[in-house]
Structure formats: structure tokens, C-alpha cells
XYZ file of N, CA, C and O in Angstrom:
588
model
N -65.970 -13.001 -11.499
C -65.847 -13.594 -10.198
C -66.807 -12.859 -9.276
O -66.677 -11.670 -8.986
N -67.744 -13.618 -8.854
C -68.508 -12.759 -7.948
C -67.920 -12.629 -6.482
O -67.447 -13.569 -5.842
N -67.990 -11.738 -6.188
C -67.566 -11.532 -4.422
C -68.501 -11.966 -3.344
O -69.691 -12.236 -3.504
N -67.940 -11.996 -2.413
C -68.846 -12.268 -1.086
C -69.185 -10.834 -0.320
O -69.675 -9.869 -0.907
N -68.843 -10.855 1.083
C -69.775 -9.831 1.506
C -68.203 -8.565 1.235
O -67.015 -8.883 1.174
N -68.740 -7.330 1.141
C -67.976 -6.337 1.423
C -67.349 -5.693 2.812
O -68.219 -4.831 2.938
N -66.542 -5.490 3.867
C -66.763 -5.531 4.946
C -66.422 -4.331 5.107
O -65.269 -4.107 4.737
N -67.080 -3.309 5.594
C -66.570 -1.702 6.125
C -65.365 -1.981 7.490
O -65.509 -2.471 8.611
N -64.335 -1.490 6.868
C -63.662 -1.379 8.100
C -63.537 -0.697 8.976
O -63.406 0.487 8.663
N -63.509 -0.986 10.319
C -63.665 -0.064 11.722
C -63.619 1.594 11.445
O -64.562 2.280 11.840
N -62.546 2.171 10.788
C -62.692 3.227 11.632
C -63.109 4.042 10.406
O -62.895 5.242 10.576
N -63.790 3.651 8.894
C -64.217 4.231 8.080
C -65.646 4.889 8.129
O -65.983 5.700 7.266
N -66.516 4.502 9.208
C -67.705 5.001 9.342
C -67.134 6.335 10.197
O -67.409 7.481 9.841
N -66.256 6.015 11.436
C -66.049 7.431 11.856
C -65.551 8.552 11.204
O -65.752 9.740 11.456
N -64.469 7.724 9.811
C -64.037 9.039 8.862
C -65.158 9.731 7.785
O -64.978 10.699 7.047
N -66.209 9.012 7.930
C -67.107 9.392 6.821
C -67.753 10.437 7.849
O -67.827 11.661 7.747
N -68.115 9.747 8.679
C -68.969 11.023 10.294
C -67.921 12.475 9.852
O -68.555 13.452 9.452
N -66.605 12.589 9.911
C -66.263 13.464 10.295
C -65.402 13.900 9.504
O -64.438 14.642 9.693
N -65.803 13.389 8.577
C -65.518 14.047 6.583
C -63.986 14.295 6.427
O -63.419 15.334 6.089
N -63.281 12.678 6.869
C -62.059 12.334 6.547
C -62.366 11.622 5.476
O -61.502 11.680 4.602
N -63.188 11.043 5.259
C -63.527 10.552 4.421
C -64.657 10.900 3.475
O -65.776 10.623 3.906
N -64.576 11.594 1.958
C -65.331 12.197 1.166
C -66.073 11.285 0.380
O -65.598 10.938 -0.702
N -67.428 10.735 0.847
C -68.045 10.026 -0.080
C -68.631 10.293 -0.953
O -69.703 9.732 -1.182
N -67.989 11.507 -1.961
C -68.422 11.654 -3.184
C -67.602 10.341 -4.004
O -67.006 9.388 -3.501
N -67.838 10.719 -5.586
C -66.973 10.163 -6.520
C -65.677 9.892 -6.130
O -65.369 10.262 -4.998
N -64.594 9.164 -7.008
C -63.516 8.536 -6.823
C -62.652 7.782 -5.657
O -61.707 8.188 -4.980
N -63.235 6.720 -5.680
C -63.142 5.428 -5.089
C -62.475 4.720 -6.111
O -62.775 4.926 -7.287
N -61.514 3.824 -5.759
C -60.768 2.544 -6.402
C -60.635 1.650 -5.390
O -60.524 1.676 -4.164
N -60.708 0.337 -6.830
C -60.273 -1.413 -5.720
C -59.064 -1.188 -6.047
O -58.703 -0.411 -6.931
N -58.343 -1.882 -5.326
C -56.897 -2.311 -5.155
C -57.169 -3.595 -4.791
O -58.083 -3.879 -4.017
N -55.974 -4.902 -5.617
C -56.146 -6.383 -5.475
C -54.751 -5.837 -4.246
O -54.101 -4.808 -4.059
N -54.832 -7.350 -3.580
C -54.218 -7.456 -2.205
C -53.948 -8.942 -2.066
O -54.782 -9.830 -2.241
N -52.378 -9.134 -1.650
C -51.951 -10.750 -1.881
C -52.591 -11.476 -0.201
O -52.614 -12.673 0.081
N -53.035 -10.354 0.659
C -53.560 -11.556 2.068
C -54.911 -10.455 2.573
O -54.982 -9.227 2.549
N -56.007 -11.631 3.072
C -57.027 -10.146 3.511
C -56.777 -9.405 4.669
O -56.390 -10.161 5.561
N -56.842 -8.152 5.051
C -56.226 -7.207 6.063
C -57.062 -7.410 7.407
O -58.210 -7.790 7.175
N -56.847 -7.295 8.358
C -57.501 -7.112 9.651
C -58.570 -6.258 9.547
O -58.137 -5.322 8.875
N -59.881 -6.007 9.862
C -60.700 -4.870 9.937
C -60.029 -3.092 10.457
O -60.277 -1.939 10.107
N -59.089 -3.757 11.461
C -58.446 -2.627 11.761
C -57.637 -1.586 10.778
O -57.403 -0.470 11.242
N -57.308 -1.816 9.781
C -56.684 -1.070 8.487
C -57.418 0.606 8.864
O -58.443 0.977 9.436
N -56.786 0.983 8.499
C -57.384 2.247 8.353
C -56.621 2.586 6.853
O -57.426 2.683 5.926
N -55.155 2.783 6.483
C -54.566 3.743 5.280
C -53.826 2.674 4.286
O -52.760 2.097 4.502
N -54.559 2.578 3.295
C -53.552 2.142 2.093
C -52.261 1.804 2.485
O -52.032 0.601 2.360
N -51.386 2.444 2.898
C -49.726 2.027 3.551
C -49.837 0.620 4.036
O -48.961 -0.216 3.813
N -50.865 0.391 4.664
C -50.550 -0.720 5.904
C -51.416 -2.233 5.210
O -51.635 -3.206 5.930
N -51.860 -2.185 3.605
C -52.348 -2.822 2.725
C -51.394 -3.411 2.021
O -50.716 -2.681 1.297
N -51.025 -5.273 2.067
C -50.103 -5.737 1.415
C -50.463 -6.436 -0.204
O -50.689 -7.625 -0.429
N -50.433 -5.153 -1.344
C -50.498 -5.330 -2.198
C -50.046 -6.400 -3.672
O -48.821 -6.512 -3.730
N -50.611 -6.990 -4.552
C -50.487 -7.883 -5.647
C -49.113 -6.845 -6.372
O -49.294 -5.672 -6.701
N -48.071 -7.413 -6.482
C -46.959 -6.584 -7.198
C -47.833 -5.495 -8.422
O -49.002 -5.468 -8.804
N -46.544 -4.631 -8.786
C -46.792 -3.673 -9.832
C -46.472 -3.800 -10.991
O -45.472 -3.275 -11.483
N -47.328 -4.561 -11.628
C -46.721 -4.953 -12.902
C -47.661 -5.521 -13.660
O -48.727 -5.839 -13.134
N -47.353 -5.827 -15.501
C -48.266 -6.733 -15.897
C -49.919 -6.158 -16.333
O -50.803 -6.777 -16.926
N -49.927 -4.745 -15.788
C -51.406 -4.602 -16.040
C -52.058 -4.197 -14.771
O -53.222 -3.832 -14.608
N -51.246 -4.306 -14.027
C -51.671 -3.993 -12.230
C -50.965 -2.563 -12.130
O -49.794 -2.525 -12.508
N -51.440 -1.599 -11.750
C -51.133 -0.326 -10.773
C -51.809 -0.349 -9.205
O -52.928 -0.560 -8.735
N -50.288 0.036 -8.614
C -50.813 0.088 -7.082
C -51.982 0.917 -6.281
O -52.425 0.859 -5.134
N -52.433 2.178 -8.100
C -53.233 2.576 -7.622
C -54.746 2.002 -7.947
O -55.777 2.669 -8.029
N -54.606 0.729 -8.091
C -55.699 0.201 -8.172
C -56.723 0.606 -9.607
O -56.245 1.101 -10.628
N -57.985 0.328 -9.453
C -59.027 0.603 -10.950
C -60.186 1.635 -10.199
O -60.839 1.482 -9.167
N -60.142 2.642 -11.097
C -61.467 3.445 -10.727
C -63.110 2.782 -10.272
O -63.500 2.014 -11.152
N -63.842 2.887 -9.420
C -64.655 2.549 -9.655
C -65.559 3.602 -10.205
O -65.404 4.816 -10.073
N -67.050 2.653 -11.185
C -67.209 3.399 -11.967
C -68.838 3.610 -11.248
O -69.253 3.116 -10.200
N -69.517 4.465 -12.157
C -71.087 4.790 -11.512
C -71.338 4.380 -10.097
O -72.036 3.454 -9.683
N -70.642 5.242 -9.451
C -70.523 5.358 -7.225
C -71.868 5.246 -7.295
O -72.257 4.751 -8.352
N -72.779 5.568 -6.447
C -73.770 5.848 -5.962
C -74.423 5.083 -4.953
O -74.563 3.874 -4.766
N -74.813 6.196 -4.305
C -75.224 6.153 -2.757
C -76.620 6.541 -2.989
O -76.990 7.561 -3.571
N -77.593 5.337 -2.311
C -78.489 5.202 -2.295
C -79.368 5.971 -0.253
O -79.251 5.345 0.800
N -79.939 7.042 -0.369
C -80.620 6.984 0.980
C -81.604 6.488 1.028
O -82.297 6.804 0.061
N -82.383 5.381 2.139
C -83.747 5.477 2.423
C -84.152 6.207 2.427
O -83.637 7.290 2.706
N -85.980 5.907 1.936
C -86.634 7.093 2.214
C -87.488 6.387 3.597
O -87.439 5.232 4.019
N -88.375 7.730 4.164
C -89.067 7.108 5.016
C -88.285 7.323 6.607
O -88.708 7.028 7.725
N -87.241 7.832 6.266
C -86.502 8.196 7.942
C -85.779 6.661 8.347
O -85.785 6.567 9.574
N -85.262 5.634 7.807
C -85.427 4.703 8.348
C -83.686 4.465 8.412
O -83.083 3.667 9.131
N -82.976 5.676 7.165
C -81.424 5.885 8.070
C -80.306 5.002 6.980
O -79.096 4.996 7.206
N -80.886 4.320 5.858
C -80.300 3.434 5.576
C -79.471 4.553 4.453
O -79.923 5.605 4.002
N -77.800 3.773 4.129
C -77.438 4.158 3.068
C -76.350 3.213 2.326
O -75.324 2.740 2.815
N -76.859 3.065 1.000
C -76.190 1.487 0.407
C -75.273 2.387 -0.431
O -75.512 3.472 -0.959
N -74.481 1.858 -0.417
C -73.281 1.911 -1.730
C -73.004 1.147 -2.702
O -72.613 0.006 -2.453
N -73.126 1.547 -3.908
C -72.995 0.957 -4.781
C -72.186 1.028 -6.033
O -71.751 2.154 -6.277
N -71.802 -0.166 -7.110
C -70.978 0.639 -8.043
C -70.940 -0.221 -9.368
O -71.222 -1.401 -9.158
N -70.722 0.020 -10.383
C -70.608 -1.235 -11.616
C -69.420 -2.082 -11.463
O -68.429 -1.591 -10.923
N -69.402 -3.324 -11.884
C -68.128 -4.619 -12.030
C -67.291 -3.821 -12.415
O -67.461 -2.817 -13.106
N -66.071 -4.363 -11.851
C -64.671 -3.797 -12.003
C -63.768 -5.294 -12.944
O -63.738 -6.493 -12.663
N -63.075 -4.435 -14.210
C -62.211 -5.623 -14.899
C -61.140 -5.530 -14.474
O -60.952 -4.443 -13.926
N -60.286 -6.211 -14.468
C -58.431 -5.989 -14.225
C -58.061 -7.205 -15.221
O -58.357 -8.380 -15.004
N -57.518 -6.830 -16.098
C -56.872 -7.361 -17.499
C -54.886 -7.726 -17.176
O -54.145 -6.769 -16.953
N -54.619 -8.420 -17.193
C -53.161 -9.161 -16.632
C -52.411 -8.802 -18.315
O -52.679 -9.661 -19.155
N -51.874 -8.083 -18.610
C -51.383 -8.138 -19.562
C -49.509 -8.091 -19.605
O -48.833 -7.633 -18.684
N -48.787 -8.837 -21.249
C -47.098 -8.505 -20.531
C -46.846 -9.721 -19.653
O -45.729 -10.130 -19.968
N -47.286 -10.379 -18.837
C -47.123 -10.926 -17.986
C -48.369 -11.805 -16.627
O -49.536 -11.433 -16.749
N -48.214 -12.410 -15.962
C -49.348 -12.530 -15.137
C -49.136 -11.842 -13.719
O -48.057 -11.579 -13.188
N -50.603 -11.578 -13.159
C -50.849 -10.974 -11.814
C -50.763 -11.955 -10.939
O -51.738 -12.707 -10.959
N -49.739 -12.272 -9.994
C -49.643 -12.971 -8.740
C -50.473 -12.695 -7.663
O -51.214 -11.731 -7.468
N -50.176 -13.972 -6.789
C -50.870 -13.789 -5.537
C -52.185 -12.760 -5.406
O -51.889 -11.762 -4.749
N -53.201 -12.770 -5.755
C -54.863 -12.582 -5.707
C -55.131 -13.000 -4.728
O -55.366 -14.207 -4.772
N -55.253 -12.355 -3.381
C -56.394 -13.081 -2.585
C -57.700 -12.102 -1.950
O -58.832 -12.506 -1.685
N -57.243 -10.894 -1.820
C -58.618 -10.042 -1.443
C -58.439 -8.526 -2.552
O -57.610 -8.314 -3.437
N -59.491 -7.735 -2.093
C -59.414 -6.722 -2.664
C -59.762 -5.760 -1.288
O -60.004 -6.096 -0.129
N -59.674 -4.339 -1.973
C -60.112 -3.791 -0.919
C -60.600 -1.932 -1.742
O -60.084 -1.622 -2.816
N -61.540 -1.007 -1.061
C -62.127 0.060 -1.913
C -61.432 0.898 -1.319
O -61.128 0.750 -0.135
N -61.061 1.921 -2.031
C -59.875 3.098 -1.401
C -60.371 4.242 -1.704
O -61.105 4.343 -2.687
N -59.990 5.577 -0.728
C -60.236 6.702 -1.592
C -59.299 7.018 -2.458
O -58.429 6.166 -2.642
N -59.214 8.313 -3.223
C -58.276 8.979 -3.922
C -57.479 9.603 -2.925
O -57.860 9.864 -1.784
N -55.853 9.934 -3.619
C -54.801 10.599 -2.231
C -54.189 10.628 -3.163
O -54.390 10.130 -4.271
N -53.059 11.463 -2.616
C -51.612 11.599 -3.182
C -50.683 10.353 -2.741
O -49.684 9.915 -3.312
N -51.116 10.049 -1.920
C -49.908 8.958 -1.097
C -50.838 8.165 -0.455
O -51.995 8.294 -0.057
N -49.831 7.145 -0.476
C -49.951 5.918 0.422
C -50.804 6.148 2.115
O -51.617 5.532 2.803
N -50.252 7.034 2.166
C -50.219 7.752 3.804
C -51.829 8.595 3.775
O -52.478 9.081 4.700
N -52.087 8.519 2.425
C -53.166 9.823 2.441
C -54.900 9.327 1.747
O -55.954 9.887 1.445
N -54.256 7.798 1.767
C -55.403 6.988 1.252
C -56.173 6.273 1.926
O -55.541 5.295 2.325
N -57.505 6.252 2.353
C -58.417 5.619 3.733
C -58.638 4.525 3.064
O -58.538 4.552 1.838
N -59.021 3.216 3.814
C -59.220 2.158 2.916
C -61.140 2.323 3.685
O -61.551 2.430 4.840
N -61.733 2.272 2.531
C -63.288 2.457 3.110
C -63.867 0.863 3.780
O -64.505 0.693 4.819
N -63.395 -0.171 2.790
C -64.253 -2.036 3.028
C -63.364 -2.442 2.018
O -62.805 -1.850 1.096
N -63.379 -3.964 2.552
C -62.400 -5.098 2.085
C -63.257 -6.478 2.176
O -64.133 -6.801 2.978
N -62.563 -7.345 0.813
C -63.294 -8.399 0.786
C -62.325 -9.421 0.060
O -61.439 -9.014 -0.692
N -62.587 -11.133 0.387
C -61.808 -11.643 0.166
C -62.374 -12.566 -0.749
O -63.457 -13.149 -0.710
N -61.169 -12.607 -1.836
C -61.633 -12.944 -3.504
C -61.865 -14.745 -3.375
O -62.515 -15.436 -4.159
N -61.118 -15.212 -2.145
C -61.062 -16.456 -2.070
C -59.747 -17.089 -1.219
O -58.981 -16.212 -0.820
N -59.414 -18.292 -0.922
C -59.633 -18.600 0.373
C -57.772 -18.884 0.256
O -56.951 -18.594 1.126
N -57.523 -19.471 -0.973
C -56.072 -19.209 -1.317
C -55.376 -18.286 -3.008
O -55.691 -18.254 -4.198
N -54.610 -17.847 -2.364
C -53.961 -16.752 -3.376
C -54.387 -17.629 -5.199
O -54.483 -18.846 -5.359
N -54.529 -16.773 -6.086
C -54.174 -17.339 -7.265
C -53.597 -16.379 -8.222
O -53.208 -15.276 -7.837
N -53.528 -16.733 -9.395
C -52.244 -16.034 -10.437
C -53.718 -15.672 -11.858
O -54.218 -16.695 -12.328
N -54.148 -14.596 -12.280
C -54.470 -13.757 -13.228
C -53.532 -13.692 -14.912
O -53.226 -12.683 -15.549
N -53.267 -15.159 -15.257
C -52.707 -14.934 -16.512
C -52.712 -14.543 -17.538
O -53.785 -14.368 -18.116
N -51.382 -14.233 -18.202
C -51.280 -12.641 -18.998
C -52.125 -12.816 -20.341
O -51.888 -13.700 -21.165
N -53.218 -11.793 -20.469
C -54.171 -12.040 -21.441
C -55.207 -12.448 -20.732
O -56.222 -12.437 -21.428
N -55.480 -12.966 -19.154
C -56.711 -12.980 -18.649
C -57.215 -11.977 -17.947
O -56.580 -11.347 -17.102
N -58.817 -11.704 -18.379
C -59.232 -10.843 -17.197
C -59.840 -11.588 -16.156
O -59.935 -12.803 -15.984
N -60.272 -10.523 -15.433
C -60.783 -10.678 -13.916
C -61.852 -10.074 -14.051
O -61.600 -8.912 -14.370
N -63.357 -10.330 -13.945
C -64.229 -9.149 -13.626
C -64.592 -9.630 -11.758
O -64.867 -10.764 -11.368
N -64.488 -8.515 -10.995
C -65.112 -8.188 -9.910
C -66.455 -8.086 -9.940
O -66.953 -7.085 -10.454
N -67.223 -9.047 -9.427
C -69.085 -8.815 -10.077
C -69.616 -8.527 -8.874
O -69.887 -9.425 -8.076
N -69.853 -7.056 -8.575
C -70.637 -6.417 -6.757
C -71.870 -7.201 -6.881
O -72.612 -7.158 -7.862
N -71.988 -7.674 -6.192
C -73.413 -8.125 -5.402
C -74.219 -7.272 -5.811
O -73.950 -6.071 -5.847
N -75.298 -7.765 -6.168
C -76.675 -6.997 -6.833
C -77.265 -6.157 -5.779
O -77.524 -4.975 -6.001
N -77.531 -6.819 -4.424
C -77.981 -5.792 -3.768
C -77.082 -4.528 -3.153
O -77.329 -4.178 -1.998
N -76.226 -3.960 -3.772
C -74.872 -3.120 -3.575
C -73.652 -3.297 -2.691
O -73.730 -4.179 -1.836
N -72.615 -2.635 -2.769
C -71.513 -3.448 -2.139
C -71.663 -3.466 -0.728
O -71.396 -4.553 -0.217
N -72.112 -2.317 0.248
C -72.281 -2.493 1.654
C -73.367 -1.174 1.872
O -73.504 -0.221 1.105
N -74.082 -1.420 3.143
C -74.744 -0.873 3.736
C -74.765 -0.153 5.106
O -74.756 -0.736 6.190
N -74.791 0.993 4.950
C -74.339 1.644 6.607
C -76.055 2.419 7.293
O -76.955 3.152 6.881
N -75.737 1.763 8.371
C -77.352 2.040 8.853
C -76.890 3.265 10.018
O -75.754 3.250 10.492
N -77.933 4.344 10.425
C -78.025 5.177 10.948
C -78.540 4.733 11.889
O -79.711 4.518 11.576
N -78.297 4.353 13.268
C -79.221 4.465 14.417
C -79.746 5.164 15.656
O -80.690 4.683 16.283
């Protein structure tokens, strides 16, 4: 399934400024049954696809991160990462309608949601024995410009 645009939410550029947010390695998607307001800031306040079936609330690792800088002074920095599968097994995955990229935490409370994107326009069901691949946009998932 290819995605549309990735959207950084509001207050994740200020946590990255001020290294609430660690953009090294370990990032995960988490599927999500409605897409969230830009305003999200923490995993908690993210209304998640049940736990079950092949689904964990802690979502799928993403794999090969990497952050691309311009060269040339020009400020740019893309993020990027390989397709993500989610395999429905046991049972099927309900209500699908967005996803969203998280950091790592102990808790709910302790997880920044970085950008969110919506898989499509009404919920659908991931049946058991089907996968899902998440296919990032070739030119990487989002871009944060320095100005």
C-alpha cells in the first residue's frame, strides 16, 4: 500500500530542537483506527487498531532510519526508512485507517509521536493471513527544512 504524504506533527520539530526528541535509531509505526489532529504530541492521546492477531500496541520497528543532510548549507534534512510489513495473523486487524511514527519509551506517556499519515479515507479490516506492506514514498518519508 503506498502512502501519501507523511505529516510532522506540530510540536515534534520543537522536540527534536531541544532533544526531547532523539533522532537517532528506533522509531516505530503504529496502525491507528482514526487520523489524529496535528496537535498529538504522546502516543497516549493516539486511538489505536486493537491488540491482537499480529498487532502490538507497540507498533513495528522501523528499519534502515536515515537522515539525509544537504550539502551546500541549504539546511535540508529528509528522513527516511525501508517498507514496513504488518502480517494479521490468528485472526484479522480491524479498523485501519492511519498510521503514525513513534519514538521508543517505556510508556504510553513517554512516547512522542514524530508524523502521521492516513492509510485511506475509510477504516478497513487486514485479514488473518494477510499482509500489509507500508511502501514510504521514494523520495523519503518527510522533510524538515532549516530556515
Amino acid at each position: 500500500m503506498a502512502v501519501g504524504t507523511w505529516k510532522v506533527v506540530n510540536k515534534a520539530v520543537k522536540k527534536i530542537g531541544n532533544s526531547t526528541i532523539n533522532i537517532s535509531a528506533g522509531k516505530r509505526i503504529v496502525l491507528l483506527k482514526t487520523y489524529p489532529a496535528l496537535t498529538v504530541s504522546l502516543l497516549g492521546s493516539l486511538t489505536q487498531v486493537s491488540e491482537a492477531n499480529g498487532y502490538s500496541s507497540s507498533g513495528k520497528a522501523l528499519t534502515t532510519e536515515a537522515w539525509t543532510v544537504s550539502s551546500g548549507g541549504a539546511g535540508t534534512y529528509k528522513f527516511d526508512a525501508d517498507d514496513t510489513v504488518f502480517t494479521a495473523t490468528g485472526g484479522n486487524i480491524t479498523s485501519i485507517k492511519a498510521a503514525a511514527i513513534v519514538t521508543s519509551g517505556a510508556s504510553a506517556g513517554a512516547i512522542h509521536v514524530l508524523a502521521v499519515v492516513s492509510l485511506t479515507s475509510t477504516a478497513f479490516t487486514l485479514n488473518s493471513g494477510s499482509t500489509m506492506t507500508i511502501q514510504q514514498p521514494a523520495a523519503g518519508l518527510f522533510v524538515l527544512y532549516n530556515l
